[in-house]
Amino acid sequence: MLNYAGTPPLAAMAETDSRQLIAAELRSLIARIEISVRLVDAAMEPEDDSAILSAISGSTEIVVLDDVTPRYATVGAALNACRAELGNALQNLSESGNPA
């Protein structure tokens, strides 16, 4: 029998248990990133498309300045990169659990 007294919880777990815990945490992070991506996408959508389109098509002198979309696009790209890297980490973790 192993004595786990005084050992931090993660270090006290069996390797498969800690791998499962890490995988669950990675999945949780991916889900939270996906929620953030949806929020950013929703924030980038114009509130009233018809007003913008009618203003643009009705006059050649209307200029729509949008200084928010580039920042949201940058944030979205960073979140997508994070999601991809976390997906890679999850894949590598699952592959390391399968003996060759």
C-alpha positions as a Python dict, from the first residue, in 0.01 Angstrom:
ca = {
    (1, 'M'): (0, 0, 0),
    (2, 'L'): (126, 347, -87),
    (3, 'N'): (136, 623, 171),
    (4, 'Y'): (-8, 941, 15),
    (5, 'A'): (-8, 1145, 339),
    (6, 'G'): (138, 1490, 290),
    (7, 'T'): (156, 1449, -88),
    (8, 'P'): (-11, 1710, -310),
    (9, 'P'): (-330, 1568, -466),
    (10, 'L'): (-204, 1565, -827),
    (11, 'A'): (121, 1394, -735),
    (12, 'A'): (-68, 1136, -526),
    (13, 'M'): (-279, 1015, -820),
    (14, 'A'): (-201, 724, -1041),
    (15, 'E'): (-65, 820, -1382),
    (16, 'T'): (-388, 732, -1564),
    (17, 'D'): (-594, 931, -1314),
    (18, 'S'): (-376, 1240, -1352),
    (19, 'R'): (-386, 1203, -1732),
    (20, 'Q'): (-766, 1192, -1719),
    (21, 'L'): (-772, 1497, -1493),
    (22, 'I'): (-545, 1689, -1731),
    (23, 'A'): (-756, 1583, -2031),
    (24, 'A'): (-1073, 1700, -1855),
    (25, 'E'): (-912, 2035, -1778),
    (26, 'L'): (-797, 2076, -2139),
    (27, 'R'): (-1150, 1998, -2262),
    (28, 'S'): (-1287, 2255, -2016),
    (29, 'L'): (-1045, 2519, -2142),
    (30, 'I'): (-1138, 2442, -2503),
    (31, 'A'): (-1508, 2478, -2420),
    (32, 'R'): (-1446, 2812, -2246),
    (33, 'I'): (-1247, 2937, -2545),
    (34, 'E'): (-1529, 2834, -2779),
    (35, 'I'): (-1772, 3038, -2569),
    (36, 'S'): (-1538, 3337, -2592),
    (37, 'V'): (-1511, 3296, -2970),
    (38, 'R'): (-1891, 3298, -2999),
    (39, 'L'): (-1906, 3613, -2784),
    (40, 'V'): (-1646, 3787, -3002),
    (41, 'D'): (-1831, 3680, -3317),
    (42, 'A'): (-2155, 3817, -3177),
    (43, 'A'): (-1987, 4146, -3081),
    (44, 'M'): (-1853, 4188, -3434),
    (45, 'E'): (-2199, 4156, -3591),
    (46, 'P'): (-2356, 4495, -3662),
    (47, 'E'): (-2661, 4564, -3449),
    (48, 'D'): (-2867, 4698, -3738),
    (49, 'D'): (-2746, 4570, -4075),
    (50, 'S'): (-3031, 4731, -4267),
    (51, 'A'): (-2946, 5083, -4145),
    (52, 'I'): (-2581, 5044, -4241),
    (53, 'L'): (-2660, 4894, -4583),
    (54, 'S'): (-2918, 5160, -4666),
    (55, 'A'): (-2684, 5439, -4557),
    (56, 'I'): (-2399, 5299, -4767),
    (57, 'S'): (-2609, 5228, -5077),
    (58, 'G'): (-2796, 5559, -5057),
    (59, 'S'): (-2494, 5785, -5063),
    (60, 'T'): (-2137, 5777, -5180),
    (61, 'E'): (-2038, 6027, -4914),
    (62, 'I'): (-2109, 5800, -4615),
    (63, 'V'): (-1798, 5657, -4455),
    (64, 'V'): (-1833, 5394, -4184),
    (65, 'L'): (-1539, 5399, -3947),
    (66, 'D'): (-1498, 5078, -3757),
    (67, 'D'): (-1209, 5073, -3516),
    (68, 'V'): (-1346, 4782, -3312),
    (69, 'T'): (-1363, 4503, -3570),
    (70, 'P'): (-984, 4478, -3623),
    (71, 'R'): (-934, 4435, -3249),
    (72, 'Y'): (-1209, 4174, -3230),
    (73, 'A'): (-1062, 3996, -3529),
    (74, 'T'): (-722, 3989, -3357),
    (75, 'V'): (-880, 3855, -3039),
    (76, 'G'): (-1070, 3592, -3239),
    (77, 'A'): (-752, 3482, -3415),
    (78, 'A'): (-568, 3451, -3083),
    (79, 'L'): (-853, 3248, -2933),
    (80, 'N'): (-860, 3020, -3237),
    (81, 'A'): (-484, 2967, -3206),
    (82, 'C'): (-523, 2883, -2838),
    (83, 'R'): (-804, 2641, -2916),
    (84, 'A'): (-589, 2470, -3180),
    (85, 'E'): (-290, 2439, -2947),
    (86, 'L'): (-506, 2302, -2665),
    (87, 'G'): (-652, 2053, -2912),
    (88, 'N'): (-299, 1948, -3006),
    (89, 'A'): (-207, 1911, -2640),
    (90, 'L'): (-515, 1698, -2579),
    (91, 'Q'): (-432, 1481, -2881),
    (92, 'N'): (-71, 1438, -2766),
    (93, 'L'): (-189, 1347, -2417),
    (94, 'S'): (-429, 1085, -2548),
    (95, 'E'): (-160, 942, -2776),
    (96, 'S'): (89, 920, -2488),
    (97, 'G'): (-161, 708, -2294),
    (98, 'N'): (-173, 437, -2562),
    (99, 'P'): (126, 206, -2553),
    (100, 'A'): (277, 142, -2896),
}
